[in-house]
Coordinates of C-alpha atoms in Angstrom, one line a residue:
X1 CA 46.1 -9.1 -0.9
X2 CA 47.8 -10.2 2.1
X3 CA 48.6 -7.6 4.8
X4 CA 51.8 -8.3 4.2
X5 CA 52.8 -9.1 0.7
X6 CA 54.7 -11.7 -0.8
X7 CA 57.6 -9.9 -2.4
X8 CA 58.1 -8.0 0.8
X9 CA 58.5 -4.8 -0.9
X10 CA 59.2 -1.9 1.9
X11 CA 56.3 0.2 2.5
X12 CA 55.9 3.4 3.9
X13 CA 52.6 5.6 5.4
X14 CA 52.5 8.9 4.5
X15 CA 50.4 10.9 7.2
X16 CA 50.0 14.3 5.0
X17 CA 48.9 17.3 6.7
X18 CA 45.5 18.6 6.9
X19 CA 45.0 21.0 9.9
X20 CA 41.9 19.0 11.9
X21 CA 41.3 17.2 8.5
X22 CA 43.3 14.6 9.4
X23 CA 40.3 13.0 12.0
X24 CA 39.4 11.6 8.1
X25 CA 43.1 10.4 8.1
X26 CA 42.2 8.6 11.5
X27 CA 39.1 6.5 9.9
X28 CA 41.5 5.7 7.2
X29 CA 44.3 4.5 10.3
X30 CA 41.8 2.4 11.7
X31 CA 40.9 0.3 8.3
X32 CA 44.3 -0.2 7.3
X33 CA 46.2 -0.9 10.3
X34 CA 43.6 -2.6 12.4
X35 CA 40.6 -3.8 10.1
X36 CA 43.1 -5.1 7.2
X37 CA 46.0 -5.3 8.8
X38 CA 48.5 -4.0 6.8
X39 CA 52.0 -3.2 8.1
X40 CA 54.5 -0.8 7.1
X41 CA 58.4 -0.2 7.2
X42 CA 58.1 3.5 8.4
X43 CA 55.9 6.1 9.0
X44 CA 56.1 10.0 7.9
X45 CA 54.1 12.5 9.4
X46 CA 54.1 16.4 8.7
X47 CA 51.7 19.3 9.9
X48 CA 48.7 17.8 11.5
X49 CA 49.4 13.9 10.7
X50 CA 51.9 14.4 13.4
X51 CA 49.0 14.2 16.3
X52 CA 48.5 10.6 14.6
X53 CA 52.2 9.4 14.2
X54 CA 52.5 10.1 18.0
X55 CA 49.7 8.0 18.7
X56 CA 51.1 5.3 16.9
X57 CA 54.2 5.9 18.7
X58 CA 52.4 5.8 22.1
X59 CA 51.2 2.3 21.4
X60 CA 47.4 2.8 19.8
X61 CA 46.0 1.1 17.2
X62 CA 44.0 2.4 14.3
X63 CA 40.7 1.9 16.1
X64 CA 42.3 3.8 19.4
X65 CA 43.5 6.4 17.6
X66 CA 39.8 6.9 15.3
X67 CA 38.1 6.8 18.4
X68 CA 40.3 9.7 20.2
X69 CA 39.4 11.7 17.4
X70 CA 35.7 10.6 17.4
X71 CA 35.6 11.6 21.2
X72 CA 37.6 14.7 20.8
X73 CA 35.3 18.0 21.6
X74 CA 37.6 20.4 19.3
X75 CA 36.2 23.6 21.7
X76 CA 38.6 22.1 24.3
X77 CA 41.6 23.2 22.3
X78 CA 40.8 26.4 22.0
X79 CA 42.5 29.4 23.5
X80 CA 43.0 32.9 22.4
X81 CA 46.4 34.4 22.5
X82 CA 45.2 37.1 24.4
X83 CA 48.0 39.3 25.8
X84 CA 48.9 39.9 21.9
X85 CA 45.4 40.6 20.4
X86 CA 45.9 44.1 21.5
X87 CA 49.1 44.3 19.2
X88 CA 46.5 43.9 16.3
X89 CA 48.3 43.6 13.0
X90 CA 51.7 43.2 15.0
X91 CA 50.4 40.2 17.3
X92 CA 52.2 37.1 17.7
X93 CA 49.3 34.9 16.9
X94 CA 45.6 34.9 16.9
X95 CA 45.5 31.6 19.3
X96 CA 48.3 29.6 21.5
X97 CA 48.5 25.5 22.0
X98 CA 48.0 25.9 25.5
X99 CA 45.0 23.9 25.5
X100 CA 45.7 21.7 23.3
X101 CA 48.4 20.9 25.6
X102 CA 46.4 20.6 28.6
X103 CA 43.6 19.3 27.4
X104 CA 43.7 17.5 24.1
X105 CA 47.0 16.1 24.6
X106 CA 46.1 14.7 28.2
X107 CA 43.1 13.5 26.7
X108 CA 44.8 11.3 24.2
X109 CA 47.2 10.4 26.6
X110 CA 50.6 11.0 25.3
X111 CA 52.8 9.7 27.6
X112 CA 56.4 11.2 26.2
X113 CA 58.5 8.6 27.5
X114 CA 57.0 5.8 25.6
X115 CA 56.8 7.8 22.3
X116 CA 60.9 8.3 23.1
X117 CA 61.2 4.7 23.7
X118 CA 59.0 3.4 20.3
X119 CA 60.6 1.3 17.8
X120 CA 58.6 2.4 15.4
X121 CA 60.4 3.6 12.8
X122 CA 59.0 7.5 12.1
X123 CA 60.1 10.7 11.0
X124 CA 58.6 14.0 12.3
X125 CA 58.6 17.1 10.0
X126 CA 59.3 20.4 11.4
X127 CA 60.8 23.7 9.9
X128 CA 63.8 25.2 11.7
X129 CA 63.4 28.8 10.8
X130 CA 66.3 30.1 12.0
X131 CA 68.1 27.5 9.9
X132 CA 65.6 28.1 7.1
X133 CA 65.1 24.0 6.8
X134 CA 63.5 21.2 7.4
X135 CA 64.1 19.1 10.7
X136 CA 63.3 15.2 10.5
X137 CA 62.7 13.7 13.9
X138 CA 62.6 10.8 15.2
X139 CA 59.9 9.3 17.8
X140 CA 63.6 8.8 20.4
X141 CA 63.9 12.7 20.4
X142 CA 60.6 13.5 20.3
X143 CA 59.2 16.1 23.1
X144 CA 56.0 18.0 23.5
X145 CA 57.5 21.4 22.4
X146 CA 58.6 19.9 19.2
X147 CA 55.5 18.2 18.7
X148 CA 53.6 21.7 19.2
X149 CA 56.2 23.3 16.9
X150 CA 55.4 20.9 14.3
X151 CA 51.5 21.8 13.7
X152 CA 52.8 26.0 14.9
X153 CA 50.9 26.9 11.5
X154 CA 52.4 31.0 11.4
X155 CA 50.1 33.5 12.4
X156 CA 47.5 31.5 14.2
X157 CA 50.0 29.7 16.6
X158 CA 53.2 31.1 18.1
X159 CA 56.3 29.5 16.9
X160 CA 58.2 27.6 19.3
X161 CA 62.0 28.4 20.4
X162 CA 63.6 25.2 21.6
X163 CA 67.6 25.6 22.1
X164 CA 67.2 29.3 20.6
X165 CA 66.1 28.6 17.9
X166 CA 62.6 29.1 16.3
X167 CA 59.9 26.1 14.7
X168 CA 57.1 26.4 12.9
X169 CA 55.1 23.9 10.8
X170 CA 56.7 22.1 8.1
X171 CA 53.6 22.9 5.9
X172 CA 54.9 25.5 3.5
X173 CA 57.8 23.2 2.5
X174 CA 56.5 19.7 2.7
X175 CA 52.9 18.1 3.7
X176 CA 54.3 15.0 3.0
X177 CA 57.9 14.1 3.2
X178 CA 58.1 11.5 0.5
X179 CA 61.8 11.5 -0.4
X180 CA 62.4 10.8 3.5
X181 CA 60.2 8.0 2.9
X182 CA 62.5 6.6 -0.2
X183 CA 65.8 7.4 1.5
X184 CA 64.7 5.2 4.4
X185 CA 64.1 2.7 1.9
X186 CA 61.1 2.2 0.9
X187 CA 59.5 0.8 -2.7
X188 CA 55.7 1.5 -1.9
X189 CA 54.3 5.4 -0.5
X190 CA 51.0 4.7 0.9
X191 CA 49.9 8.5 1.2
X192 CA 46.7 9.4 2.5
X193 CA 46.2 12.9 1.4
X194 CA 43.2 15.2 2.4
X195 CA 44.6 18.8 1.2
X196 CA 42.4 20.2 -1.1
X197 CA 43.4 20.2 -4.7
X198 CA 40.1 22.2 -6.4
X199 CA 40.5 24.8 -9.2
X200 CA 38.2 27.1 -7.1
X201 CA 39.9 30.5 -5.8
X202 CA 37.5 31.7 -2.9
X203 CA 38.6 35.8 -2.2
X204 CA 38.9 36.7 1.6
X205 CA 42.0 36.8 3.9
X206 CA 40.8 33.7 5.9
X207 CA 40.5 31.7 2.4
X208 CA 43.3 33.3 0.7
X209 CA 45.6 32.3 3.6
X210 CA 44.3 28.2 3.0
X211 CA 44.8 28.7 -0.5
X212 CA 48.5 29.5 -0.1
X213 CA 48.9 26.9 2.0
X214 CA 47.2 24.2 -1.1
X215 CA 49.9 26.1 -3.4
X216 CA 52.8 25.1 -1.4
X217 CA 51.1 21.4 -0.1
X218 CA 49.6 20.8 -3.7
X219 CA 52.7 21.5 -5.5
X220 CA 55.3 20.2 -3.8
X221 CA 53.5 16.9 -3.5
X222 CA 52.8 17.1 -6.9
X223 CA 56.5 17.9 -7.8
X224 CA 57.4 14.5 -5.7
X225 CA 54.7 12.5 -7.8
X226 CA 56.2 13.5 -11.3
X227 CA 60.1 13.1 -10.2
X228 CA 58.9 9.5 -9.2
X229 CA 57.0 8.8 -12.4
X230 CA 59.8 9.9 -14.5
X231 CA 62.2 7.9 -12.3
X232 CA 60.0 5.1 -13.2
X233 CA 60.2 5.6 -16.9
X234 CA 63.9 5.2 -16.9
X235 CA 63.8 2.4 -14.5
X236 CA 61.4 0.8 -17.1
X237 CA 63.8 1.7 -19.7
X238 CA 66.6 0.3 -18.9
X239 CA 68.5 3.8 -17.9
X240 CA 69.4 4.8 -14.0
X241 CA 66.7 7.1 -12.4
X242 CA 66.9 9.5 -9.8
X243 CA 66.0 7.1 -7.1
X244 CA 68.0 3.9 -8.5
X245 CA 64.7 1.5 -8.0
X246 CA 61.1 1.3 -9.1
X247 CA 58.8 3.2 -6.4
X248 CA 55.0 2.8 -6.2
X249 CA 52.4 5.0 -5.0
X250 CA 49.3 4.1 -3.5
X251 CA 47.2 7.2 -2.7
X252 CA 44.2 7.4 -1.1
X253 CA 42.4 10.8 -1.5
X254 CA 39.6 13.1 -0.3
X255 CA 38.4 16.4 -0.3
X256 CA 37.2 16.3 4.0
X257 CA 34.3 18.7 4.5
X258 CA 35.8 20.2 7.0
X259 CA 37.9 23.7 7.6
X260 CA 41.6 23.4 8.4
X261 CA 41.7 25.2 11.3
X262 CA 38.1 26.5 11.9
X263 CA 35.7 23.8 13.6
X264 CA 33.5 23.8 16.6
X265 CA 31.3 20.4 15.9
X266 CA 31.9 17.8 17.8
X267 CA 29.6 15.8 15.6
X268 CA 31.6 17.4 12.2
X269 CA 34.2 15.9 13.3
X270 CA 33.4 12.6 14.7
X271 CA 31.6 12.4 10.6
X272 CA 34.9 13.1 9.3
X273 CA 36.6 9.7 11.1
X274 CA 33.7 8.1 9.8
X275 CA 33.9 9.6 6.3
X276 CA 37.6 8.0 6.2
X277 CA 36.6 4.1 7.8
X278 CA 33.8 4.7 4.3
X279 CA 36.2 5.7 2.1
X280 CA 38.8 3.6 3.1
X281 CA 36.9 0.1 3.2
X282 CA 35.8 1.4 -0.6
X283 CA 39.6 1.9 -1.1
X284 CA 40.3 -1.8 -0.3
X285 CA 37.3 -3.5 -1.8
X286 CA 38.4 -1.7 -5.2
X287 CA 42.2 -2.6 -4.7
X288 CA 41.3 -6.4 -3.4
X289 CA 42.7 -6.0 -0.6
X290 CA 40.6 -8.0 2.4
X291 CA 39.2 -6.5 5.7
X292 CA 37.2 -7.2 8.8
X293 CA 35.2 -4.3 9.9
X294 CA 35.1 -3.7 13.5
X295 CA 32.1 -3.8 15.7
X296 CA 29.9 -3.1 12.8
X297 CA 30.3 0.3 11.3
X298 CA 31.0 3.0 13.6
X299 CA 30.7 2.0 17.1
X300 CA 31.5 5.2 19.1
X301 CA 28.6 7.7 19.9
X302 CA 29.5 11.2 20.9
X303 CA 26.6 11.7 23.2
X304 CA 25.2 9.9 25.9
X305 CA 21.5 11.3 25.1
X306 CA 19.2 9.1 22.9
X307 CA 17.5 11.7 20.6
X308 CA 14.3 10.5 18.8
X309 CA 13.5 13.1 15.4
X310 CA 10.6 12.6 13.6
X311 CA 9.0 15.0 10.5
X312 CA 6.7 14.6 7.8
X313 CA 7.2 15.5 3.9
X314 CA 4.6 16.4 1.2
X315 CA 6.2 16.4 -2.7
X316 CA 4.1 16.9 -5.5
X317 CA 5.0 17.1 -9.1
X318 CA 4.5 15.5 -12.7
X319 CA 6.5 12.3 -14.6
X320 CA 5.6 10.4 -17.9
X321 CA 5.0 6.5 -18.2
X322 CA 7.8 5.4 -20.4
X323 CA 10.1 8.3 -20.3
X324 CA 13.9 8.4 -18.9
X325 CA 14.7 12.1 -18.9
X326 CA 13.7 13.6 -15.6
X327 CA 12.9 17.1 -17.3
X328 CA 11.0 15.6 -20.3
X329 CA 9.0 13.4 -18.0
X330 CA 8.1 16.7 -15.9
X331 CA 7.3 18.4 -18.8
X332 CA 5.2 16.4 -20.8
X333 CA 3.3 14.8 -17.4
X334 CA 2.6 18.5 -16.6
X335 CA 1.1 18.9 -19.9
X336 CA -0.8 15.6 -19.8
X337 CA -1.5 16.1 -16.1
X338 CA 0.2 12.8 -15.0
X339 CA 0.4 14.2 -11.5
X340 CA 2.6 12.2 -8.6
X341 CA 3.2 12.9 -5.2
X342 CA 4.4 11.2 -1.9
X343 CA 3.4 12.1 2.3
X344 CA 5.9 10.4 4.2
X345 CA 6.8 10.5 8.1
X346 CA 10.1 10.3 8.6
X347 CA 11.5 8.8 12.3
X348 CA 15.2 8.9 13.1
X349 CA 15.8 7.0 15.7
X350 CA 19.2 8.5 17.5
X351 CA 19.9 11.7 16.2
X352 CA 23.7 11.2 17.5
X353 CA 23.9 8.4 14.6
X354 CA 22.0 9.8 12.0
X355 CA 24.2 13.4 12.1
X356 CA 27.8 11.5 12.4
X357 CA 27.3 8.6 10.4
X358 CA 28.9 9.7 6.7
X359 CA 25.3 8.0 5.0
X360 CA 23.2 10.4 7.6
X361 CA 20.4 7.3 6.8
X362 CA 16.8 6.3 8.1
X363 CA 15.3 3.4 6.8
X364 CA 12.0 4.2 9.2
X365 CA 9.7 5.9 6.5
X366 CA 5.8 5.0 6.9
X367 CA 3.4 6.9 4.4
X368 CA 2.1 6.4 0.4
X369 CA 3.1 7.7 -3.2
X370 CA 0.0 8.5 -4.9
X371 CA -0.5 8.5 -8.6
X372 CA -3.4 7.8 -11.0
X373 CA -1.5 5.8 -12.9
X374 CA -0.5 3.7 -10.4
X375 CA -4.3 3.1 -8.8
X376 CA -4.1 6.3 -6.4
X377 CA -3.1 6.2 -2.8
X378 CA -0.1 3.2 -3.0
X379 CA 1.4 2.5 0.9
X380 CA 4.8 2.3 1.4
X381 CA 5.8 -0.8 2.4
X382 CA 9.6 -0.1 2.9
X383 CA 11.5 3.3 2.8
X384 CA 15.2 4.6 2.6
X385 CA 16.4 8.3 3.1
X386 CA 19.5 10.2 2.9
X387 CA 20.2 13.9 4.0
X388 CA 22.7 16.0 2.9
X389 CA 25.4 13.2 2.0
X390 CA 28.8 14.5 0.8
X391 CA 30.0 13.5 -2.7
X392 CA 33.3 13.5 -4.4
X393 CA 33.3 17.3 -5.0
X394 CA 32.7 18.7 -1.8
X395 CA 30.7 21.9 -3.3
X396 CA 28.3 18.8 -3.7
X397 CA 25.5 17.0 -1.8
X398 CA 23.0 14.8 -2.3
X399 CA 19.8 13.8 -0.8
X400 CA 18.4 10.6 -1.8
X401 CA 15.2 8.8 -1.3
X402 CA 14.2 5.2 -2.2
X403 CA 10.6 4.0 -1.8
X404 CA 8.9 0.4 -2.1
X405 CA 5.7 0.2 -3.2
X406 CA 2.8 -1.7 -5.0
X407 CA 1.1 -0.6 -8.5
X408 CA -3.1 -0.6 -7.0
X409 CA -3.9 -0.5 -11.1
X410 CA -1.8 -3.4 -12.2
X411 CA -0.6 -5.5 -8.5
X412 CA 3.3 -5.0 -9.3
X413 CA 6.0 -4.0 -7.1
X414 CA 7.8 -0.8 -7.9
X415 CA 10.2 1.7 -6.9
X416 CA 10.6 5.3 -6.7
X417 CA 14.1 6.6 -6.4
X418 CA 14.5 10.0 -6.5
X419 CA 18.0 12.4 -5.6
X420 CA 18.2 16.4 -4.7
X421 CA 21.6 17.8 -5.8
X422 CA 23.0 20.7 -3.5
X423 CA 25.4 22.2 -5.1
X424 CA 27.5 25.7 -4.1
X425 CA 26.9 27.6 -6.7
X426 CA 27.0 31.4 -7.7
X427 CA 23.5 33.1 -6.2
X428 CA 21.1 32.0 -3.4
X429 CA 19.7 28.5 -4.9
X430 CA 19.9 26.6 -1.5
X431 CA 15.4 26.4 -2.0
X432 CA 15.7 25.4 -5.4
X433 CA 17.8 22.8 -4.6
X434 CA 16.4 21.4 -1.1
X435 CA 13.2 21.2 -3.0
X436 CA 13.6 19.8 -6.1
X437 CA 13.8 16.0 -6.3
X438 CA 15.0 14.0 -9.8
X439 CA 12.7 10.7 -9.3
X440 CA 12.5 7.7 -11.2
X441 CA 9.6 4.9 -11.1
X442 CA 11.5 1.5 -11.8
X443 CA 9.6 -2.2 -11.8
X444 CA 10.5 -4.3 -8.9
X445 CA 11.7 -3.4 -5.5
X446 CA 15.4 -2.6 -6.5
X447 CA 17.7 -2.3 -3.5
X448 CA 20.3 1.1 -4.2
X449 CA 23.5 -1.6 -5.2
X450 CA 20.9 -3.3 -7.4
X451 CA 20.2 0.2 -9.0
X452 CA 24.1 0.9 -9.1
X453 CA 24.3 -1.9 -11.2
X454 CA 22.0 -1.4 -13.4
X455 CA 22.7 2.5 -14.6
X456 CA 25.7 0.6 -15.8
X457 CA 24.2 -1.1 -18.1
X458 CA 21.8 1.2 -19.9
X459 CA 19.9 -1.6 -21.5
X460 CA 18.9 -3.5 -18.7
X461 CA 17.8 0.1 -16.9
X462 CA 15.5 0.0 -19.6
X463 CA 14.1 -3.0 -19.0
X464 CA 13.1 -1.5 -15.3
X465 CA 11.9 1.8 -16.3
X466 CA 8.6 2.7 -15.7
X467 CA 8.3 6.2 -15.4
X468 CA 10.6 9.7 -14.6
X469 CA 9.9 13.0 -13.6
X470 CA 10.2 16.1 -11.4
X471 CA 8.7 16.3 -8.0
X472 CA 8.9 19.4 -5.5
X473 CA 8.1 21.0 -2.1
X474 CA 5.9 23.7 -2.0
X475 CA 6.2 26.7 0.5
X476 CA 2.9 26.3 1.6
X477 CA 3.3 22.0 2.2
X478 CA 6.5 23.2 3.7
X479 CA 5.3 25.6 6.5
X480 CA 3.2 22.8 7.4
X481 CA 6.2 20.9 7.5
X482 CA 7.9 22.2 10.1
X483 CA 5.0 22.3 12.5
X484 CA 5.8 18.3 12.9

């Protein structure tokens, strides 16, 4: 797919809100606008996508604006609404934008005048409270007041009066302004959307709060999506739909492991850009649409310091030869005594990467996976390891571990790939599931795409299947652990 396509449909970005989830939305920026170049019509921003439609209005690309994100230490914006604390229940707000406005804003150099003078056509949402409705503006009328009024999230900011009259953020009527987007003209909604949408109610007056605020997002978004599929259907029909044309949606979505509001990481958030150039470059390999990634992966480091981290793990457990279930393999090799075990030193070289890349991956592993079966004591000649890496669900991590070795008994190369799954579940389970590793033995040296490719075809895993089991750290192998 070219950047821009042949029918020359109208296309409009949808920047939904997100609070500070939207640094994901800026790895996205940087992959479509720069890395495959798309273009679009016009541009709708609401809540915190707004700090990205400006930037696009102040002349940055995708990669500029990323990289303001990645750079961005979110302590700076931080400042306590102090002379209304002491109100308590009655206060104002908990916080102001003052900072944000000195520092974060100067930082990404706004520069007001040139977002005024843009001829990019975008819409700013805001909510005119005293008029009970929604505001669209325009990058010409644009100032910094209305800019703060647009992310003034209630009780945490102070709205802001402009002309007498009172703004707050647009959030609890529309995260995304989609029917702007179609009466400006447009036959394609690019929308990339990082409100959570999980069936999980958390109890709390700081979750509850959030939780409203998915109600409202979540449903009027949703409410958008079905008018425009039933529009569709009569288009398709034959009949007149609601908005006279057929209107596509191109959504890309993520649950970003990060708090709306409530982030102090620098690192947390730098991952999150980098989380969205991932997900994003997956999003255009799956919809064919061509890229060029630039300067490798993720070029920007947050800190100057080189950091060097190395440690040492000891597993030990029990698998069966010819077995695919990891629990049957544990079970029966415990019964057989068909021990295995691994000692492997682990050296991450620039902590810095490792922490905000969205893999968090070392491929410098030295040590040996020992087995009878295999011969004994077998050296690793080539290792892979990933901590703590965020899946679809965010209640859900993984750990993986990928090891290349050589059978001593039989002179064959082999694998062991093994997972931990962290999950967020009901109950303190955060040792069972650090410690408990899900490992395969599989013939050859399979890379991870090769082994991706594989588990969909059942047979052909098979084929490769040597062994599977249950290894684990022990408390006493783990004390010892952390004195390296």
């Amino acid at each position: 797919m070219n950047a821009r396509m042949e029918n020359n449909k109208k296309r409009s970005l949808i920047l939904a809100g997100g609070g500070i989830k939207v640094a994901f939305q800026a790895g996205v920026m940087q992959v479509w606008l720069d890395e495959a170049g798309l273009e679009f019509d016009h541009v709708d921003a609401a809540s915190g996508g707004v700090f990205n439609l400006a930037m696009m209005c102040n002349g940055n690309s995708g990669h500029e604006i990323a990289n303001n994100w990645r750079n961005l230490n979110p302590r700076e914006g931080i400042s306590f609404n102090l002379s209304e604390l002491v109100k308590l229940f009655y206060a104002e707000s908990m916080f102001t934008l003052d900072n944000y406005r000195k520092n974060v804003f100067t930082a990404w150099k706004y520069d007001w005048e040139k977002i005024r003078s843009s001829d990019l056509n975008g819409t700013f949402n805001v909510f005119n409270f005293s008029k009970k409705q929604i505001e669209v503006i325009e990058p010409g009328d644009m100032t910094e007041d209305l800019l703060a009024a647009c992310v003034s999230l209630p009780m945490w900011f102070p709205p802001v009066r402009i002309n007498e009259e009172t703004y707050i953020d647009a959030v609890f009527m529309t995260d995304a302004n989609i029917e702007e987007a179609i009466r400006r003209g447009a036959d394609e909604i690019w929308v990339i959307w990082t409100v959570s949408d999980r069936d999980e109610w958390n109890d709390g007056f700081l979750a509850n709060y959030f939780q409203i605020i998915e109600t409202s997002a979540v449903g009027h978004y949703r409410l958008i999506l079905k008018r425009i599929r039933e529009n569709n259907r009569l288009i398709e029909s034959g009949e007149n739909g609601e908005f006279g044309r057929h209107i596509e949606v191109k959504e890309l979505k993520s649950d970003v492991g990060l708090h709306y509001l409530i982030n102090f990481s620098q690192d947390r958030l730098t991952e999150a850009v980098n989380q969205g150039v991932k997900k994003a470059r997956d999003w255009c390999t799956a919809n064919g649409i061509e890229f060029e990634p630039i300067d490798g992966n993720f070029p920007t480091e947050v800190h100057e310091a080189h950091t060097i981290l190395s440690f040492t793990e000891e597993m030990k457990g029990f698998m069966t030869l010819g077995e695919t279930d990891y629990q049957k393999g544990y079970a029966r090799g415990r019964e057989e005594k068909n021990g295995v075990m691994f000692h492997l030193s682990m050296n991450i070289n620039g902590v810095n990467r490792f922490v905000t890349r969205p893999g968090h991956d070392t491929d410098d592993i030295e040590g040996y996976v020992e087995a009878a079966a295999f011969g004994g004591k077998c050296a690793v000649k080539k290792g892979w390891f990933n901590l703590i890496v965020d899946q679809e669900n965010i209640t859900e991590k993984t750990m993986l571990y990928r090891l290349f070795f050589y059978d001593q008994k039989n002179g064959r190369e082999l694998t062991l790939t093994g997972f931990k799954v962290i999950k967020d579940d009901p109950g303190f389970d955060l040792w069972e599931d650090t410690t408990t590793l899900y490992t395969q033995i599989l013939a050859g040296h399979i890379s991870a795409d090769e082994e991706e490719a594989l588990r969909a075809d059942p047979a052909k895993l098979s084929e490769r299947l040597v062994a599977a089991g249950i290894i684990h750290i022990y408390m006493l192998d783990f004390m010892k652990q952390l004195t390296t």
